[in-house]
Coordinates of N, CA and C in Angstrom, one line a residue:
Chain A
M707 N 0.8 -1.2 0.0 CA 0.0 0.0 0.0 C 0.9 1.2 0.0
N708 N 0.4 2.2 -0.8 CA 1.2 3.5 -0.9 C 0.2 4.6 -1.1
V709 N 0.5 5.8 -0.5 CA -0.3 7.0 -0.8 C 0.6 8.0 -1.4
Q710 N 0.2 8.5 -2.6 CA 1.0 9.6 -3.2 C 0.1 10.9 -3.3
A711 N 0.7 12.0 -2.9 CA -0.1 13.2 -2.9 C 0.4 14.1 -4.0
E712 N -0.6 14.8 -4.7 CA -0.3 15.8 -5.7 C -1.3 16.9 -5.4
N713 N -0.7 18.1 -5.6 CA -1.5 19.3 -5.4 C -2.0 19.9 -6.8
H714 N -3.3 19.9 -7.0 CA -3.9 20.5 -8.2 C -4.6 21.8 -7.9
D715 N -3.9 22.9 -8.0 CA -4.4 24.2 -7.7 C -5.2 24.2 -6.4
G716 N -4.6 23.8 -5.3 CA -5.3 23.9 -4.0 C -6.2 22.6 -3.7
V717 N -6.4 21.8 -4.7 CA -7.1 20.5 -4.4 C -6.0 19.4 -4.2
L718 N -6.1 18.8 -3.1 CA -5.1 17.7 -2.9 C -5.6 16.4 -3.5
V719 N -4.9 15.8 -4.4 CA -5.2 14.4 -4.9 C -4.4 13.4 -4.2
A720 N -5.0 12.5 -3.4 CA -4.2 11.4 -2.8 C -4.5 10.2 -3.5
K721 N -3.5 9.6 -4.2 CA -3.6 8.4 -4.9 C -3.2 7.2 -4.0
V722 N -4.2 6.3 -3.9 CA -3.9 5.2 -3.0 C -3.7 3.9 -3.9
E723 N -2.6 3.2 -3.7 CA -2.2 2.1 -4.5 C -2.1 0.8 -3.6
G724 N -2.5 -0.3 -4.2 CA -2.3 -1.6 -3.5 C -3.4 -2.0 -2.7
R725 N -3.1 -2.6 -1.5 CA -4.2 -3.2 -0.7 C -4.2 -2.6 0.7
V726 N -5.4 -2.3 1.2 CA -5.5 -1.8 2.6 C -6.3 -2.8 3.4
D727 N -5.7 -3.4 4.4 CA -6.4 -4.4 5.2 C -6.0 -4.1 6.7
S728 N -6.4 -5.0 7.6 CA -6.2 -4.8 9.0 C -4.8 -4.8 9.4
S729 N -3.9 -5.4 8.5 CA -2.5 -5.4 8.9 C -1.8 -4.1 8.6
N730 N -2.3 -3.3 7.7 CA -1.6 -2.0 7.4 C -2.5 -0.8 7.4
S731 N -3.7 -0.9 8.1 CA -4.6 0.3 8.1 C -4.0 1.4 8.9
Q732 N -3.2 1.1 9.9 CA -2.6 2.2 10.7 C -1.6 3.0 9.9
D733 N -0.8 2.3 9.1 CA 0.1 2.9 8.2 C -0.6 3.7 7.2
F734 N -1.7 3.2 6.7 CA -2.6 3.9 5.7 C -3.1 5.2 6.3
E735 N -3.5 5.2 7.6 CA -4.0 6.4 8.3 C -2.9 7.4 8.4
R736 N -1.7 7.0 8.8 CA -0.5 7.9 8.9 C -0.2 8.5 7.6
Q737 N -0.1 7.7 6.5 CA 0.3 8.2 5.2 C -0.8 9.2 4.7
L738 N -2.0 8.9 4.9 CA -3.1 9.8 4.4 C -3.1 11.1 5.2
Q739 N -3.0 11.1 6.5 CA -2.9 12.3 7.3 C -1.7 13.1 6.9
A740 N -0.6 12.5 6.7 CA 0.6 13.2 6.3 C 0.4 13.9 4.9
A741 N -0.3 13.1 4.0 CA -0.5 13.6 2.6 C -1.4 14.9 2.6
I742 N -2.4 14.8 3.5 CA -3.4 15.9 3.5 C -2.9 17.2 4.1
G743 N -2.2 17.1 5.2 CA -1.7 18.4 5.8 C -2.8 19.3 6.3
D744 N -2.4 20.6 6.5 CA -3.3 21.5 7.2 C -3.9 22.5 6.2
D745 N -3.2 22.8 5.2 CA -3.6 24.0 4.4 C -4.1 23.6 3.0
I746 N -5.3 23.0 3.0 CA -5.8 22.5 1.8 C -7.3 22.8 1.7
G747 N -7.8 23.1 0.5 CA -9.2 23.5 0.3 C -10.1 22.3 0.0
A748 N -9.6 21.3 -0.6 CA -10.4 20.1 -0.9 C -9.5 18.9 -1.1
V749 N -10.1 17.8 -0.9 CA -9.3 16.5 -1.0 C -10.1 15.6 -2.0
V750 N -9.3 15.0 -2.9 CA -9.9 14.0 -3.8 C -9.0 12.7 -3.6
M751 N -9.7 11.6 -3.2 CA -8.9 10.4 -3.1 C -9.1 9.6 -4.3
D752 N -8.0 9.4 -5.1 CA -8.1 8.6 -6.3 C -7.8 7.1 -6.0
L753 N -8.8 6.3 -6.1 CA -8.7 4.9 -5.7 C -8.5 4.0 -6.9
G754 N -8.1 4.5 -8.0 CA -8.0 3.8 -9.3 C -7.0 2.6 -9.2
Q755 N -6.0 2.7 -8.3 CA -5.0 1.7 -8.2 C -5.2 0.9 -6.9
L756 N -6.3 1.1 -6.2 CA -6.6 0.4 -5.0 C -7.2 -1.0 -5.3
A757 N -6.5 -2.0 -5.0 CA -6.9 -3.4 -5.4 C -7.9 -4.0 -4.4
Y758 N -7.8 -3.5 -3.2 CA -8.5 -4.2 -2.1 C -8.6 -3.3 -0.9
I759 N -9.8 -3.3 -0.3 CA -10.0 -2.5 1.0 C -11.0 -3.3 1.8
S760 N -10.7 -3.4 3.1 CA -11.6 -4.1 4.0 C -12.1 -3.0 5.0
S761 N -12.9 -3.5 6.0 CA -13.5 -2.5 7.0 C -12.4 -1.7 7.7
A762 N -11.2 -2.3 7.9 CA -10.2 -1.6 8.6 C -9.8 -0.3 7.8
G763 N -9.7 -0.5 6.5 CA -9.4 0.7 5.6 C -10.5 1.7 5.5
L764 N -11.8 1.1 5.5 CA -12.9 2.0 5.4 C -13.1 2.9 6.7
R765 N -12.7 2.3 7.8 CA -12.7 3.0 9.0 C -11.8 4.3 8.9
V766 N -10.6 4.1 8.3 CA -9.7 5.2 8.1 C -10.3 6.3 7.2
V767 N -10.9 5.8 6.1 CA -11.6 6.8 5.1 C -12.7 7.6 5.9
L768 N -13.4 6.9 6.7 CA -14.5 7.5 7.4 C -13.9 8.6 8.4
L769 N -12.9 8.2 9.2 CA -12.3 9.1 10.1 C -11.7 10.3 9.4
V770 N -11.1 10.1 8.3 CA -10.5 11.3 7.6 C -11.6 12.2 7.1
A771 N -12.7 11.5 6.5 CA -13.8 12.3 6.0 C -14.5 13.1 7.1
K772 N -14.6 12.5 8.3 CA -15.2 13.3 9.4 C -14.4 14.5 9.8
T773 N -13.0 14.2 10.0 CA -12.1 15.3 10.4 C -12.2 16.4 9.4
L774 N -12.1 16.1 8.1 CA -12.2 17.1 7.0 C -13.5 17.9 7.1
G775 N -14.6 17.1 7.3 CA -15.9 17.7 7.4 C -16.0 18.8 8.5
Q776 N -15.3 18.5 9.6 CA -15.3 19.4 10.8 C -14.5 20.7 10.4
R777 N -13.6 20.5 9.5 CA -12.8 21.7 9.0 C -13.4 22.4 7.8
N778 N -14.6 21.9 7.4 CA -15.2 22.4 6.2 C -14.4 22.2 4.9
V779 N -13.6 21.1 4.9 CA -12.8 20.8 3.7 C -13.6 19.7 3.0
S780 N -13.9 19.8 1.7 CA -14.7 18.8 1.0 C -13.8 17.6 0.7
I781 N -14.4 16.4 0.6 CA -13.6 15.2 0.2 C -14.5 14.4 -0.7
S782 N -13.9 13.9 -1.8 CA -14.6 13.0 -2.7 C -13.6 11.9 -3.1
L783 N -14.2 10.8 -3.6 CA -13.4 9.7 -4.1 C -13.6 9.6 -5.6
C784 N -12.7 8.9 -6.3 CA -12.9 8.7 -7.7 C -12.2 7.4 -8.2
A785 N -12.6 7.0 -9.4 CA -12.0 5.9 -10.1 C -12.0 4.6 -9.4
L786 N -13.0 4.3 -8.7 CA -13.1 3.0 -7.9 C -13.3 1.8 -8.9
S787 N -12.6 0.7 -8.7 CA -12.8 -0.5 -9.5 C -14.2 -1.1 -9.0
D788 N -14.7 -2.0 -9.8 CA -16.1 -2.5 -9.5 C -16.1 -3.1 -8.1
P789 N -15.2 -4.0 -7.7 CA -15.3 -4.7 -6.4 C -15.1 -3.6 -5.3
V790 N -14.3 -2.6 -5.4 CA -14.1 -1.6 -4.4 C -15.3 -0.8 -4.3
Q791 N -15.9 -0.5 -5.5 CA -17.2 0.3 -5.5 C -18.3 -0.5 -4.7
S792 N -18.3 -1.8 -4.9 CA -19.3 -2.6 -4.2 C -19.2 -2.5 -2.7
V793 N -17.9 -2.6 -2.2 CA -17.7 -2.5 -0.8 C -18.1 -1.1 -0.2
F794 N -17.9 -0.1 -1.0 CA -18.3 1.3 -0.5 C -19.9 1.3 -0.5
E795 N -20.5 0.6 -1.5 CA -22.0 0.7 -1.5 C -22.6 -0.2 -0.4
I796 N -22.0 -1.3 -0.1 CA -22.5 -2.2 0.9 C -22.4 -1.5 2.3
S797 N -21.3 -0.7 2.4 CA -21.1 0.0 3.7 C -22.0 1.2 3.8
G798 N -22.6 1.6 2.7 CA -23.4 2.9 2.7 C -22.6 4.1 2.6
F799 N -21.3 3.9 2.4 CA -20.4 5.1 2.4 C -20.6 5.9 1.1
N800 N -21.2 5.3 0.1 CA -21.4 6.1 -1.2 C -22.5 7.1 -0.9
R801 N -23.3 7.0 0.2 CA -24.3 8.0 0.5 C -23.8 9.1 1.3
I802 N -22.6 8.9 1.9 CA -22.1 10.0 2.8 C -20.8 10.6 2.2
I803 N -20.2 10.0 1.3 CA -19.0 10.5 0.6 C -19.2 10.5 -0.9
R804 N -19.0 11.7 -1.6 CA -19.3 11.7 -3.0 C -18.3 10.9 -3.8
I805 N -18.8 10.1 -4.7 CA -17.9 9.3 -5.6 C -18.1 9.7 -7.0
H806 N -16.9 10.0 -7.7 CA -16.9 10.3 -9.1 C -16.3 9.2 -9.9
D807 N -16.7 9.1 -11.2 CA -16.1 8.1 -12.1 C -14.6 8.3 -12.4
T808 N -14.3 9.6 -12.6 CA -12.9 9.8 -13.0 C -12.3 11.0 -12.1
Q809 N -11.0 11.0 -12.1 CA -10.3 12.1 -11.4 C -10.7 13.5 -12.0
A810 N -10.8 13.5 -13.3 CA -11.2 14.8 -13.9 C -12.5 15.3 -13.4
D811 N -13.5 14.4 -13.3 CA -14.8 14.7 -12.8 C -14.7 15.2 -11.4
A812 N -13.9 14.5 -10.6 CA -13.8 14.9 -9.1 C -13.1 16.2 -9.0
L813 N -12.1 16.5 -9.8 CA -11.4 17.8 -9.8 C -12.4 18.9 -10.2
A814 N -13.1 18.7 -11.3 CA -14.1 19.7 -11.7 C -15.1 20.0 -10.7
A815 N -15.6 19.0 -10.0 CA -16.6 19.2 -8.9 C -15.9 19.9 -7.7
A816 N -14.7 19.6 -7.4 CA -14.0 20.1 -6.2 C -13.7 21.6 -6.5
G817 N -13.4 22.0 -7.7 CA -13.0 23.3 -8.1 C -14.2 24.3 -8.0
K818 N -15.4 23.8 -8.0 CA -16.6 24.7 -8.0 C -16.8 25.5 -6.7
Chain B
M537 N -13.5 -29.7 -10.4 CA -12.3 -29.4 -9.7 C -12.6 -29.2 -8.2
S538 N -11.7 -29.5 -7.4 CA -11.8 -29.3 -5.9 C -10.5 -29.1 -5.3
A539 N -10.4 -28.2 -4.4 CA -9.1 -28.0 -3.7 C -9.3 -27.5 -2.3
N540 N -8.3 -27.8 -1.5 CA -8.3 -27.4 -0.1 C -7.2 -26.6 0.3
L541 N -7.4 -25.7 1.3 CA -6.3 -24.9 1.9 C -6.5 -24.9 3.4
T542 N -5.5 -25.3 4.1 CA -5.6 -25.2 5.6 C -4.4 -24.4 6.1
L543 N -4.7 -23.4 6.9 CA -3.6 -22.6 7.4 C -3.8 -22.4 8.9
R544 N -2.7 -22.5 9.6 CA -2.7 -22.2 11.1 C -1.8 -21.0 11.3
I545 N -2.4 -20.0 11.9 CA -1.6 -18.7 12.1 C -1.7 -18.3 13.5
P546 N -0.7 -17.6 14.0 CA -0.8 -16.9 15.4 C -1.9 -15.8 15.3
N547 N -2.6 -15.5 16.4 CA -3.6 -14.5 16.4 C -3.1 -13.1 16.4
R548 N -2.6 -12.7 15.2 CA -2.0 -11.4 15.0 C -2.5 -10.9 13.7
V549 N -2.9 -9.6 13.6 CA -3.4 -9.1 12.3 C -2.3 -9.1 11.3
E550 N -1.1 -8.9 11.7 CA 0.0 -8.9 10.7 C 0.1 -10.2 9.9
E551 N -0.5 -11.3 10.4 CA -0.5 -12.6 9.7 C -1.5 -12.6 8.6
L552 N -2.4 -11.7 8.6 CA -3.6 -11.9 7.7 C -3.3 -11.6 6.2
S553 N -2.3 -10.8 5.9 CA -2.0 -10.5 4.5 C -1.5 -11.8 3.8
A554 N -0.7 -12.6 4.5 CA -0.3 -13.9 4.0 C -1.5 -14.8 3.7
V555 N -2.5 -14.7 4.6 CA -3.7 -15.5 4.4 C -4.4 -15.1 3.2
S556 N -4.6 -13.8 3.0 CA -5.3 -13.3 1.8 C -4.5 -13.7 0.6
E557 N -3.2 -13.6 0.6 CA -2.4 -14.0 -0.6 C -2.6 -15.5 -1.0
A558 N -2.6 -16.3 0.1 CA -2.8 -17.8 -0.1 C -4.2 -18.1 -0.7
V559 N -5.2 -17.3 -0.2 CA -6.6 -17.6 -0.6 C -6.8 -17.1 -2.1
E560 N -6.1 -15.9 -2.4 CA -6.2 -15.4 -3.8 C -5.6 -16.4 -4.7
K561 N -4.5 -17.0 -4.3 CA -3.8 -17.9 -5.2 C -4.7 -19.2 -5.4
L562 N -5.3 -19.6 -4.4 CA -6.3 -20.7 -4.5 C -7.4 -20.4 -5.5
G563 N -7.9 -19.1 -5.3 CA -9.0 -18.7 -6.2 C -8.5 -18.6 -7.7
R564 N -7.3 -18.2 -7.9 CA -6.8 -18.2 -9.3 C -6.7 -19.6 -9.9
E565 N -6.2 -20.5 -9.0 CA -6.0 -21.9 -9.5 C -7.4 -22.6 -9.7
E566 N -8.4 -22.1 -9.0 CA -9.7 -22.7 -9.1 C -10.7 -21.9 -10.0
D567 N -10.1 -20.9 -10.6 CA -10.9 -20.1 -11.6 C -12.1 -19.4 -10.9
W568 N -12.0 -18.9 -9.7 CA -13.0 -18.1 -9.1 C -13.1 -16.8 -9.9
T569 N -14.3 -16.2 -10.0 CA -14.5 -14.9 -10.6 C -13.9 -13.9 -9.6
P570 N -13.5 -12.7 -10.1 CA -13.0 -11.6 -9.2 C -13.9 -11.3 -8.1
D571 N -15.2 -11.3 -8.3 CA -16.2 -11.0 -7.3 C -16.2 -12.1 -6.1
V572 N -16.1 -13.3 -6.5 CA -16.1 -14.4 -5.6 C -14.8 -14.3 -4.7
S573 N -13.7 -14.1 -5.5 CA -12.4 -14.0 -4.8 C -12.4 -12.9 -3.8
Y574 N -12.8 -11.7 -4.2 CA -12.8 -10.5 -3.3 C -13.7 -10.8 -2.1
A575 N -14.9 -11.4 -2.3 CA -15.8 -11.7 -1.2 C -15.2 -12.6 -0.2
V576 N -14.6 -13.7 -0.7 CA -14.0 -14.7 0.2 C -12.9 -14.2 1.0
V577 N -12.0 -13.4 0.3 CA -10.8 -12.8 1.0 C -11.3 -11.8 2.1
L578 N -12.3 -11.0 1.7 CA -12.8 -10.0 2.6 C -13.5 -10.6 3.8
A579 N -14.4 -11.6 3.6 CA -15.1 -12.2 4.7 C -14.1 -12.9 5.7
L580 N -13.1 -13.5 5.1 CA -12.2 -14.2 5.9 C -11.3 -13.2 6.7
E581 N -10.9 -12.2 6.1 CA -10.1 -11.2 6.8 C -10.9 -10.6 8.0
E582 N -12.2 -10.3 7.7 CA -13.1 -9.6 8.7 C -13.3 -10.6 9.9
V583 N -13.5 -11.8 9.6 CA -13.8 -12.8 10.7 C -12.5 -13.0 11.5
A584 N -11.4 -13.2 10.8 CA -10.1 -13.5 11.5 C -9.7 -12.2 12.3
T585 N -9.9 -11.0 11.8 CA -9.6 -9.8 12.6 C -10.4 -9.8 13.8
N586 N -11.7 -10.1 13.7 CA -12.6 -10.2 14.9 C -12.1 -11.1 15.9
V587 N -11.6 -12.3 15.5 CA -11.0 -13.3 16.4 C -9.8 -12.7 17.1
V588 N -9.0 -12.0 16.4 CA -7.8 -11.4 17.0 C -8.2 -10.4 18.1
R589 N -9.2 -9.5 17.7 CA -9.6 -8.4 18.5 C -10.4 -8.8 19.7
H590 N -11.3 -9.8 19.5 CA -12.3 -10.2 20.6 C -12.0 -11.5 21.2
G591 N -11.0 -12.3 20.7 CA -10.8 -13.6 21.2 C -10.3 -13.6 22.7
G592 N -9.7 -12.5 23.1 CA -9.2 -12.5 24.5 C -7.7 -13.0 24.4
G593 N -7.0 -12.8 25.5 CA -5.6 -13.3 25.6 C -4.7 -12.4 24.8
E594 N -3.4 -12.7 24.8 CA -2.4 -11.9 24.3 C -2.3 -12.2 22.7
E595 N -2.1 -11.1 22.0 CA -2.0 -11.3 20.5 C -0.7 -12.1 20.2
G596 N -0.9 -13.1 19.4 CA 0.3 -13.9 19.0 C 0.4 -15.2 19.9
A597 N -0.4 -15.2 21.0 CA -0.2 -16.3 21.9 C -1.1 -17.5 21.6
A598 N -2.1 -17.3 20.8 CA -3.1 -18.4 20.4 C -3.1 -18.6 18.9
E599 N -3.7 -19.6 18.5 CA -3.7 -20.0 17.1 C -5.1 -19.9 16.5
I600 N -5.1 -19.5 15.2 CA -6.4 -19.5 14.4 C -6.2 -20.5 13.3
E601 N -7.2 -21.3 13.1 CA -7.1 -22.3 12.1 C -8.1 -22.0 11.0
I602 N -7.6 -21.9 9.8 CA -8.5 -21.5 8.7 C -8.5 -22.6 7.6
E603 N -9.7 -22.9 7.1 CA -9.8 -23.9 6.1 C -10.7 -23.4 5.0
V604 N -10.2 -23.5 3.8 CA -11.0 -23.1 2.6 C -11.1 -24.3 1.7
V605 N -12.3 -24.6 1.3 CA -12.5 -25.7 0.4 C -13.2 -25.1 -0.8
S606 N -12.7 -25.3 -2.0 CA -13.3 -24.8 -3.2 C -13.8 -26.0 -4.1
T607 N -15.0 -26.0 -4.5 CA -15.6 -27.0 -5.4 C -16.1 -26.3 -6.6
D608 N -16.7 -27.1 -7.5 CA -17.2 -26.5 -8.7 C -18.3 -25.5 -8.4
T609 N -19.0 -25.7 -7.3 CA -20.2 -24.9 -7.0 C -20.0 -23.8 -5.9
E610 N -19.1 -24.0 -5.1 CA -19.0 -23.1 -3.9 C -17.6 -23.0 -3.3
A611 N -17.4 -21.9 -2.6 CA -16.2 -21.9 -1.7 C -16.7 -21.9 -0.3
R612 N -16.1 -22.8 0.5 CA -16.6 -23.0 1.9 C -15.4 -22.6 2.8
I613 N -15.7 -21.7 3.8 CA -14.6 -21.2 4.6 C -14.9 -21.5 6.1
E614 N -13.9 -22.0 6.8 CA -14.2 -22.3 8.2 C -13.0 -21.6 9.0
V615 N -13.4 -20.9 10.0 CA -12.4 -20.3 10.9 C -12.6 -20.8 12.3
R616 N -11.6 -21.4 12.9 CA -11.7 -22.0 14.2 C -10.7 -21.4 15.2
D617 N -11.1 -21.2 16.4 CA -10.1 -20.6 17.4 C -10.6 -21.1 18.8
S618 N -9.6 -21.1 19.7 CA -10.0 -21.5 21.0 C -10.0 -20.3 22.0
G619 N -10.3 -19.1 21.5 CA -10.5 -18.0 22.4 C -11.8 -18.1 23.1
K620 N -12.2 -17.0 23.8 CA -13.4 -17.0 24.6 C -14.6 -17.1 23.6
P621 N -15.7 -17.6 24.1 CA -16.9 -17.8 23.2 C -17.3 -16.4 22.6
F622 N -17.3 -16.4 21.2 CA -17.7 -15.1 20.6 C -18.4 -15.5 19.2
N623 N -19.7 -15.1 19.1 CA -20.4 -15.3 17.9 C -20.6 -14.0 17.2
P624 N -19.7 -13.7 16.2 CA -19.8 -12.4 15.6 C -21.2 -12.1 14.9
L625 N -21.8 -13.2 14.5 CA -23.1 -13.1 13.7 C -24.1 -12.6 14.7
H626 N -24.0 -12.8 16.0 CA -25.0 -12.4 16.9 C -24.5 -11.3 17.8
D627 N -23.2 -11.3 18.2 CA -22.7 -10.4 19.2 C -22.2 -9.0 18.6
A628 N -21.9 -9.0 17.3 CA -21.4 -7.7 16.8 C -22.6 -6.8 16.5
P629 N -22.3 -5.5 16.7 CA -23.4 -4.5 16.4 C -23.8 -4.4 15.0
E630 N -25.0 -4.1 14.6 CA -25.4 -3.8 13.3 C -25.0 -2.4 12.9
P631 N -24.3 -2.2 11.8 CA -24.0 -0.8 11.5 C -25.2 0.0 11.0
D632 N -25.2 1.3 11.3 CA -26.3 2.1 10.7 C -25.9 2.7 9.4
I633 N -26.1 2.0 8.3 CA -25.6 2.4 7.1 C -26.3 3.6 6.5
D634 N -27.4 4.0 7.1 CA -28.1 5.2 6.6 C -27.8 6.5 7.4
A635 N -26.9 6.4 8.4 CA -26.5 7.6 9.2 C -25.8 8.6 8.4
A636 N -25.9 9.9 8.8 CA -25.1 10.9 8.1 C -23.7 10.8 8.5
L637 N -22.8 11.5 7.8 CA -21.4 11.4 8.0 C -21.0 11.6 9.4
E638 N -21.5 12.7 10.0 CA -21.0 13.1 11.3 C -21.5 12.1 12.4
D639 N -22.6 11.4 12.1 CA -23.2 10.5 13.1 C -22.7 9.0 12.9
R640 N -22.1 8.8 11.7 CA -21.7 7.4 11.4 C -20.7 6.8 12.3
R641 N -21.0 5.6 12.8 CA -20.0 4.9 13.6 C -19.4 3.8 12.8
I642 N -18.3 3.3 13.2 CA -17.6 2.3 12.3 C -17.9 0.9 12.7
G643 N -18.3 0.6 13.9 CA -18.4 -0.8 14.4 C -19.3 -1.6 13.6
G644 N -19.0 -2.9 13.5 CA -19.9 -3.9 12.9 C -19.9 -4.0 11.4
L645 N -19.0 -3.2 10.7 CA -19.0 -3.3 9.3 C -18.5 -4.6 8.7
G646 N -17.5 -5.1 9.4 CA -16.9 -6.4 9.0 C -17.9 -7.5 8.9
V647 N -18.7 -7.6 10.0 CA -19.8 -8.7 10.0 C -20.9 -8.4 9.0
H648 N -21.1 -7.1 8.8 CA -22.1 -6.7 7.8 C -21.7 -7.2 6.4
F649 N -20.4 -7.1 6.1 CA -19.9 -7.6 4.8 C -20.1 -9.2 4.8
V650 N -19.9 -9.9 5.9 CA -20.1 -11.3 5.9 C -21.6 -11.6 5.6
R651 N -22.5 -10.9 6.2 CA -23.9 -11.1 6.1 C -24.3 -10.9 4.6
V652 N -23.8 -9.8 4.0 CA -24.2 -9.4 2.7 C -23.6 -10.2 1.6
L653 N -22.3 -10.5 1.8 CA -21.5 -11.1 0.7 C -21.5 -12.7 0.7
M654 N -21.8 -13.2 1.8 CA -21.8 -14.7 1.9 C -23.2 -15.2 1.7
D655 N -23.3 -16.4 1.1 CA -24.6 -17.0 0.9 C -25.1 -17.7 2.2
E656 N -24.1 -18.2 3.0 CA -24.5 -18.8 4.3 C -23.4 -18.5 5.3
A657 N -23.8 -18.3 6.6 CA -22.9 -18.1 7.6 C -23.4 -18.7 8.9
S658 N -22.7 -19.5 9.6 CA -23.2 -20.1 10.8 C -22.1 -20.2 11.9
Y659 N -22.5 -20.2 13.1 CA -21.5 -20.2 14.2 C -21.8 -21.4 15.1
L660 N -20.8 -22.0 15.6 CA -20.9 -23.1 16.6 C -19.8 -23.0 17.6
R661 N -20.2 -23.2 18.9 CA -19.2 -23.4 19.9 C -19.1 -24.8 20.2
E662 N -17.9 -25.4 20.0 CA -17.8 -26.9 20.0 C -16.5 -27.3 20.6
G663 N -16.5 -28.1 21.7 CA -15.2 -28.6 22.3 C -14.3 -27.4 22.7
G664 N -14.9 -26.3 23.3 CA -14.1 -25.2 23.7 C -13.5 -24.4 22.6
R665 N -14.1 -24.5 21.4 CA -13.6 -23.7 20.3 C -14.8 -23.0 19.6
N666 N -14.5 -21.8 19.0 CA -15.4 -21.1 18.2 C -15.2 -21.7 16.8
R667 N -16.3 -21.9 16.1 CA -16.2 -22.4 14.7 C -17.2 -21.6 13.8
L668 N -16.7 -20.8 12.9 CA -17.5 -20.0 12.1 C -17.4 -20.6 10.6
T669 N -18.5 -20.9 10.1 CA -18.5 -21.5 8.7 C -19.2 -20.5 7.8
M670 N -18.6 -20.3 6.6 CA -19.3 -19.4 5.6 C -19.2 -20.1 4.2
V671 N -20.3 -19.9 3.5 CA -20.3 -20.4 2.1 C -20.6 -19.3 1.1
K672 N -19.7 -19.3 0.1 CA -20.0 -18.4 -1.1 C -20.2 -19.2 -2.3
R673 N -21.4 -19.1 -2.9 CA -21.7 -19.9 -4.1 C -21.0 -19.2 -5.3
R674 N -20.6 -20.1 -6.2 CA -19.8 -19.5 -7.4 C -20.6 -19.1 -8.5
S675 N -22.0 -19.2 -8.5 CA -22.8 -18.7 -9.5 C -24.0 -18.0 -9.0

């Protein structure tokens, strides 16, 4: 698992690669918090290269989304593979975190 | 086709990635669809994580036994441990998947995945051990 951060005009894109499970979810949380930092207007998590996530990883996504929500920073997800999309739907997370098909869609929405 | 996989691991979450890898390999050899493979790996990780977290005792001091049987029609998963009695299907909280972001709690999601993704799930306390059996049909 690896998180890479890119700044797109004030929107932070965090690209998550690999697998997030209960054995590395703490590392995932640390990497994500470090990537996001303090001075950011919006966050897009690009999950296009995320092969697998379990409830341990979803817990981290939820925690980060809640923290950003309290700071009035928007967060959205994009480019989920079909199995990862199913997991977000079964969790009901697709109803509390906006999910876009592509990073371009997510960036366009975040820039508004 | 039919194949079996039996693994005995210490009760530590760090052991679980190797379990996932072994089960994915079995799935490839047995031609599981990506959906079946993801569901089996996920359900197994969630159940085994619960055993580590709720089984009691020191992490790494007890053993979890995992058995996966793949046939033409189904994947059958059994997780056995000698921790304190714990039936996740009954004792884990139901998540409120309709809650708003600020109210949403995280507990119970793993067992929710088991309920939704598996075709059968049952628990038995037998001979001082917990035994959780799950079945995922392949079509």
